[in-house]
Amino acid sequence: MLYNLQVNGAVHQADVDGGTPVLWVLRDILGLTGTKFGCGIAMCGACTVHVDGEARRSCVTPIDFVGGAEIRTIETLGEGKVGSALQQAWRELDVVQCGYCQPGQLMSAAALLAANVQPTDADIDAVMSGNICRCGTYGRIRAGIKRAAQILASAGEVAK
Amino acid sequence: MTAILSHGISRRAFLTASAALGGGLLLGFPLSGQAASQGVASDLNAFIRVGADNTVTLVLPYVEMGQGAYTSQVQLLAEELELDPARVLYEAAPPDEGRYASPLFGGQITGGSGSLRGAWRTLRAAGAAAREMLVTAAAQRWSVSSESCRVENGQIIHASGRTLTYGEVAAEAALLPVPDAPVVKQRSNYRVVGQSLRRLDTPAKIDGTAKFGIDARPPGVQYAVVASCPVLGGKMKSVDTSAALMMPGVKQVVRLERAVAVVATNTWAAWKGLEVLNMEWDAGANASLTTQQMVDAADAALGRSGIVSTVVGDVDQTEMTATDRYEAVVRLPLLAHAAMEPLNCTVDLRPDRCEVWVGSQVVGRAQKAAADAAGLPLERVAIHNLFLGGGFGRRLETDYVTQAVQVARHVSGPVKVTWSREEDIRQEVFRYHNHSRVTVALGDGGAPASWRHKVVGPNIMSRFLPVYQKDGVDLDVVNAASGPYDIPNILIEYSRNEAPEGLHTGNWRGVGPTRNVFIVESVVDDLAHRAGRDPVEYRRAMMNSADTARPRAALELAVQHAGWDETLPARHGRGAAVFSGFDSHVGMVAEVAVDINGRVSVQKVICAIDAGYVVNPDIVRAQIEGGIIFGLSAVLYGQVTIAGGQVEQSNFDTYPVLRMREAPRIEVHIIDSDEEPGGVGEPGTAGAIAAVANAVFAATGFRALTLPLNPSDLRGV
């Protein structure tokens, strides 16, 4: 059936079965390949997107489920304050290696920071342990999230 | 400046002043974020192309799979060309086993921690040669001597102050003879090399624009998924496609000899079609294969005499006269690679040509595999090698390329074949069961008077890299089999044991050293314990010769940063490991806590590495950090088991890997060195497995000689 989807601030149409996960609509129908397939069972987090601001594993989120909700993907992460702070931190600390899991890591991290501006190690571990990285960038991801929090805090200070 | 060309590489293999790259098909492929050079461009050699518009494009022979190879290759070339790395373009080398061969392996291979080691030998010389040709061309234009010219920031500058850009003289330079002995820069003059240049691939990898193999979408692409016979080595018998073909989006079902593919308008639709296929398989010879049978076969191979690969002194005599002897059998499990990007390959096959989009560690072999499967000559096959979502040895194989071309033979237009995670784990090219027996005759103070190590495993090099064998011995399987120690009598023996046909075995991050460092360092640790000596002091006593100075220094530095002598709470422990491998020297100390249920938590890992001269320190640190995490997954969880010829694991629920909450604090200390660069992609993995197992012994008193660690062995009271 035909779905009208809100993706990254624009309306897109997709004619697919209602059970089709958002992941495959994004990748195969809309050509937004930044969101990655890793496991298909919400075990690795590579497919993480935001649905109305909340982190969701798009590989197990049927298109029928999202309705008119706003989907955000890695392609527009940098448009938000939190996203651009994370990207800056990722560049400063050279977090990535192969980079395949990083869109999912960044989307999970962005949702975390949006809800918790100064996460502790335990907060970070709790949220980010759903995202697997086989290259082993965990230490740098943790440091990157803290650095992004710092960037956001100092931007907040300037704004005051 | 020092002359280079002392490495015995054929100069012609990498320095060819040809004007055409590839020819026929356009085989080069610009990377994301990189604009192709406009207008006329001249190839100064296989790696450097300069446009009339002064764009410089570097052609990188080593693929980017996370190890930072693009960045360090650009650093080397930009340094010799006196260019700002930010202003060069770069692209992945096309398939060409000659021009882009690694001098370490003799083929176009990215692996074996060899990218930087190989690039160090070829790319500096290539950059220097191109620079000299550009200078000569400018000097001829001006009718001055080359000696009166210098290069700076992409320009040739004459003593008079006149300047020419590289672009202005590139066409003339390309016609000049290639210098016989290009003179590379002295390290003291380096500006780019030796610096922690930020990774060039980061921007594209944090905004969704980086293109991995799985992201290829040629116009009109259809999406295919596959299921191979669940019994390894089995074949397709029959398939009822009627239900699948009625599923929305499903276009066709392709039957292969050992697999079936469903082609649809999107990947999900293809999977839904696959789910309702009614398949019958011919299980073949492995129908009742179990892990236990393979373990028994490897044990049996331990009992057979093998081929002696190393003899130092007289082990037989030493064992006969020794009063005390130690023996241990170590058993390593079957492992999957589980790279984050599941295997995939996109193919556009036409009657007269084939175009392939893939992430491969072996671009030339991928071309050959595609050509063979397509029935086309090599030059009719173009490979677009995109970023690899992890390699770890799995993408040294080309089975998934062959399979995708086989599917494409039945499909009109381009088709992308994507493996599910389950398929990726079940149809692995596995790290196989390696067993070892180490026999040590004990001398004064419990030190080894002799070291006998029989290694059992498949001869992977006989298939993968035949030159890496000697007299029937796979040189990788016996690599690092006696450790970095001064032991007067050593005998290394290899007893070959292949997997059952249909179960494919291959290279896994760390290769030989990942197996042997754990084996050697577990035994050495055990010997120290039996002798009642501190494990570090025990190792130190065996490392007093000049040959062992570098690994010993690495061990000392790691121990110093680890606070080795500080006391720890109960059920906490520190373990050490030291080894040489991939031309690097590593000392590592892991600290663990083991709870009463036997759950191991790795608290921190301290690594010191002498990797020779370091081109990019931060990339070295990142590789060691990542290698350690990869090793922790293996020592804590890594195990594939077989029952009824089928892999029992399927996804990250049953094949767990380390997650962030389990990731320890890691420190990497780089030792200053002017030696030739060593490899850094794999040593972290090799060291971590050994150091953690030794730390667990220190915490619990349980000596794990079989991996992965089993919590039921480690419970407290």
Short mmCIF file of C-alpha atoms in Angstrom, two decimals, chain A:
data_model
loop_
_atom_site.label_atom_id
_atom_site.label_comp_id
_atom_site.label_asym_id
_atom_site.label_seq_id
_atom_site.Cartn_x
_atom_site.Cartn_y
_atom_site.Cartn_z
CA MET A 1 0.00 0.00 0.00
CA LEU A 2 1.02 3.63 -0.44
CA TYR A 3 2.53 5.36 2.57
CA ASN A 4 3.23 9.04 3.03
CA LEU A 5 6.26 9.34 5.25
CA GLN A 6 7.80 12.30 7.00
CA VAL A 7 11.52 11.79 6.59
CA ASN A 8 14.10 14.44 7.38
CA GLY A 9 11.59 17.24 7.01
CA ALA A 10 10.11 16.19 3.69
CA VAL A 11 7.22 13.98 2.67
CA HIS A 12 8.14 10.81 0.78
CA GLN A 13 5.93 8.18 -0.74
CA ALA A 14 6.58 4.47 -0.55
CA ASP A 15 4.41 1.74 -2.00
CA VAL A 16 5.29 -1.25 0.16
CA ASP A 17 3.77 -3.93 2.31
CA GLY A 18 2.76 -2.49 5.71
CA GLY A 19 5.06 -4.87 7.53
CA THR A 20 8.13 -3.57 5.76
CA PRO A 21 10.62 -2.25 8.31
CA VAL A 22 11.48 1.44 8.07
CA LEU A 23 15.10 0.41 7.47
CA TRP A 24 14.36 -1.09 4.08
CA VAL A 25 12.03 1.71 3.05
CA LEU A 26 14.80 4.20 3.81
CA ARG A 27 17.55 2.22 2.13
CA ASP A 28 15.92 0.52 -0.83
CA ILE A 29 12.96 2.76 -1.67
CA LEU A 30 14.11 6.25 -0.66
CA GLY A 31 17.82 5.70 -1.27
CA LEU A 32 18.80 6.97 2.18
CA THR A 33 21.61 4.48 2.66
CA GLY A 34 23.23 6.17 5.66
CA THR A 35 21.07 4.01 7.94
CA LYS A 36 22.68 0.57 8.10
CA PHE A 37 21.54 -3.02 8.22
CA GLY A 38 23.43 -5.03 10.81
CA CYS A 39 21.38 -7.83 12.33
CA GLY A 40 17.68 -7.48 11.51
CA ILE A 41 16.60 -8.31 15.08
CA ALA A 42 17.37 -5.11 17.03
CA MET A 43 20.51 -6.62 18.53
CA CYS A 44 23.18 -4.32 17.10
CA GLY A 45 21.77 -0.80 16.70
CA ALA A 46 23.32 -0.10 13.29
CA CYS A 47 19.87 0.82 11.96
CA THR A 48 19.00 3.35 14.67
CA VAL A 49 16.89 6.32 13.55
CA HIS A 50 14.76 8.84 15.42
CA VAL A 51 10.99 8.53 15.32
CA ASP A 52 9.48 11.66 16.83
CA GLY A 53 12.82 12.27 18.51
CA GLU A 54 13.16 8.85 20.07
CA ALA A 55 15.81 6.34 19.07
CA ARG A 56 14.28 3.34 17.31
CA ARG A 57 15.75 0.27 15.69
CA SER A 58 14.43 0.73 12.19
CA CYS A 59 15.05 -2.91 11.26
CA VAL A 60 12.16 -3.99 13.50
CA THR A 61 9.91 -0.94 13.13
CA PRO A 62 7.24 -1.66 10.51
CA ILE A 63 6.32 1.22 8.25
CA ASP A 64 2.71 0.79 9.28
CA PHE A 65 3.72 1.57 12.85
CA VAL A 66 5.16 5.03 12.27
CA GLY A 67 2.10 6.64 10.65
CA GLY A 68 2.68 10.36 10.33
CA ALA A 69 5.53 10.43 12.83
CA GLU A 70 8.66 12.37 11.96
CA ILE A 71 11.57 10.13 11.00
CA ARG A 72 15.08 11.55 11.27
CA THR A 73 18.14 9.78 9.90
CA ILE A 74 21.90 10.25 9.98
CA GLU A 75 21.69 12.29 6.78
CA THR A 76 20.28 15.26 8.70
CA LEU A 77 21.85 14.66 12.09
CA GLY A 78 24.11 17.68 11.65
CA GLU A 79 21.14 20.05 11.33
CA GLY A 80 20.45 19.92 15.05
CA LYS A 81 22.56 21.37 17.85
CA VAL A 82 23.08 18.01 19.49
CA GLY A 83 23.90 16.28 16.24
CA SER A 84 26.39 18.85 15.12
CA ALA A 85 28.08 18.80 18.55
CA LEU A 86 28.39 15.03 18.28
CA GLN A 87 29.83 15.25 14.79
CA GLN A 88 32.34 17.82 15.97
CA ALA A 89 33.34 15.58 18.87
CA TRP A 90 33.60 12.56 16.55
CA ARG A 91 35.94 14.54 14.30
CA GLU A 92 38.05 15.87 17.16
CA LEU A 93 38.52 12.42 18.69
CA ASP A 94 38.65 10.46 15.43
CA VAL A 95 36.10 8.02 16.77
CA VAL A 96 35.39 6.08 13.58
CA GLN A 97 37.21 3.14 12.14
CA CYS A 98 35.31 1.16 9.49
CA GLY A 99 32.43 3.51 10.23
CA TYR A 100 29.64 1.09 9.43
CA CYS A 101 28.07 1.19 12.90
CA GLN A 102 28.67 4.90 13.41
CA PRO A 103 25.41 6.26 11.98
CA GLY A 104 23.58 4.09 14.50
CA GLN A 105 25.98 5.03 17.29
CA LEU A 106 25.49 8.72 16.53
CA MET A 107 21.71 8.46 16.38
CA SER A 108 21.64 6.61 19.73
CA ALA A 109 24.04 9.14 21.22
CA ALA A 110 21.95 12.05 19.94
CA ALA A 111 18.82 10.67 21.57
CA LEU A 112 20.74 10.16 24.79
CA LEU A 113 22.11 13.71 24.85
CA ALA A 114 18.76 15.22 23.92
CA ALA A 115 17.28 13.60 27.03
CA ASN A 116 20.30 13.90 29.33
CA VAL A 117 22.66 16.80 28.78
CA GLN A 118 25.36 15.55 31.18
CA PRO A 119 25.34 11.76 31.01
CA THR A 120 27.54 9.78 33.38
CA ASP A 121 29.55 6.75 32.25
CA ALA A 122 26.75 4.56 33.56
CA ASP A 123 24.13 6.53 31.62
CA ILE A 124 26.22 6.22 28.47
CA ASP A 125 26.84 2.51 28.94
CA ALA A 126 23.15 1.86 29.59
CA VAL A 127 22.00 3.54 26.39
CA MET A 128 24.94 2.76 24.12
CA SER A 129 25.31 -0.93 24.93
CA GLY A 130 22.60 -1.61 22.37
CA ASN A 131 24.96 -0.51 19.62
CA ILE A 132 27.67 -2.96 18.62
CA CYS A 133 30.97 -1.85 17.14
CA ARG A 134 33.24 -4.64 15.92
CA CYS A 135 36.15 -2.29 15.32
CA GLY A 136 36.12 -1.56 19.04
CA THR A 137 35.62 2.20 19.13
CA TYR A 138 33.70 2.06 22.42
CA GLY A 139 36.21 4.07 24.43
CA ARG A 140 36.21 6.85 21.88
CA ILE A 141 32.42 6.82 21.59
CA ARG A 142 32.17 7.27 25.33
CA ALA A 143 34.69 10.11 25.23
CA GLY A 144 32.95 11.57 22.18
CA ILE A 145 29.59 11.75 23.94
CA LYS A 146 31.18 13.52 26.90
CA ARG A 147 32.98 15.90 24.59
CA ALA A 148 29.72 16.67 22.77
CA ALA A 149 28.04 17.33 26.13
CA GLN A 150 30.85 19.75 26.90
CA ILE A 151 30.46 21.49 23.52
CA LEU A 152 26.72 21.83 24.12
CA ALA A 153 27.25 23.13 27.64
CA SER A 154 29.71 25.79 26.54
CA ALA A 155 27.40 26.80 23.68
CA GLY A 156 24.65 27.09 26.30
CA GLU A 157 26.89 29.30 28.44
CA VAL A 158 27.56 31.55 25.46
CA ALA A 159 23.84 31.76 24.72
CA LYS A 160 23.19 32.96 28.28
#
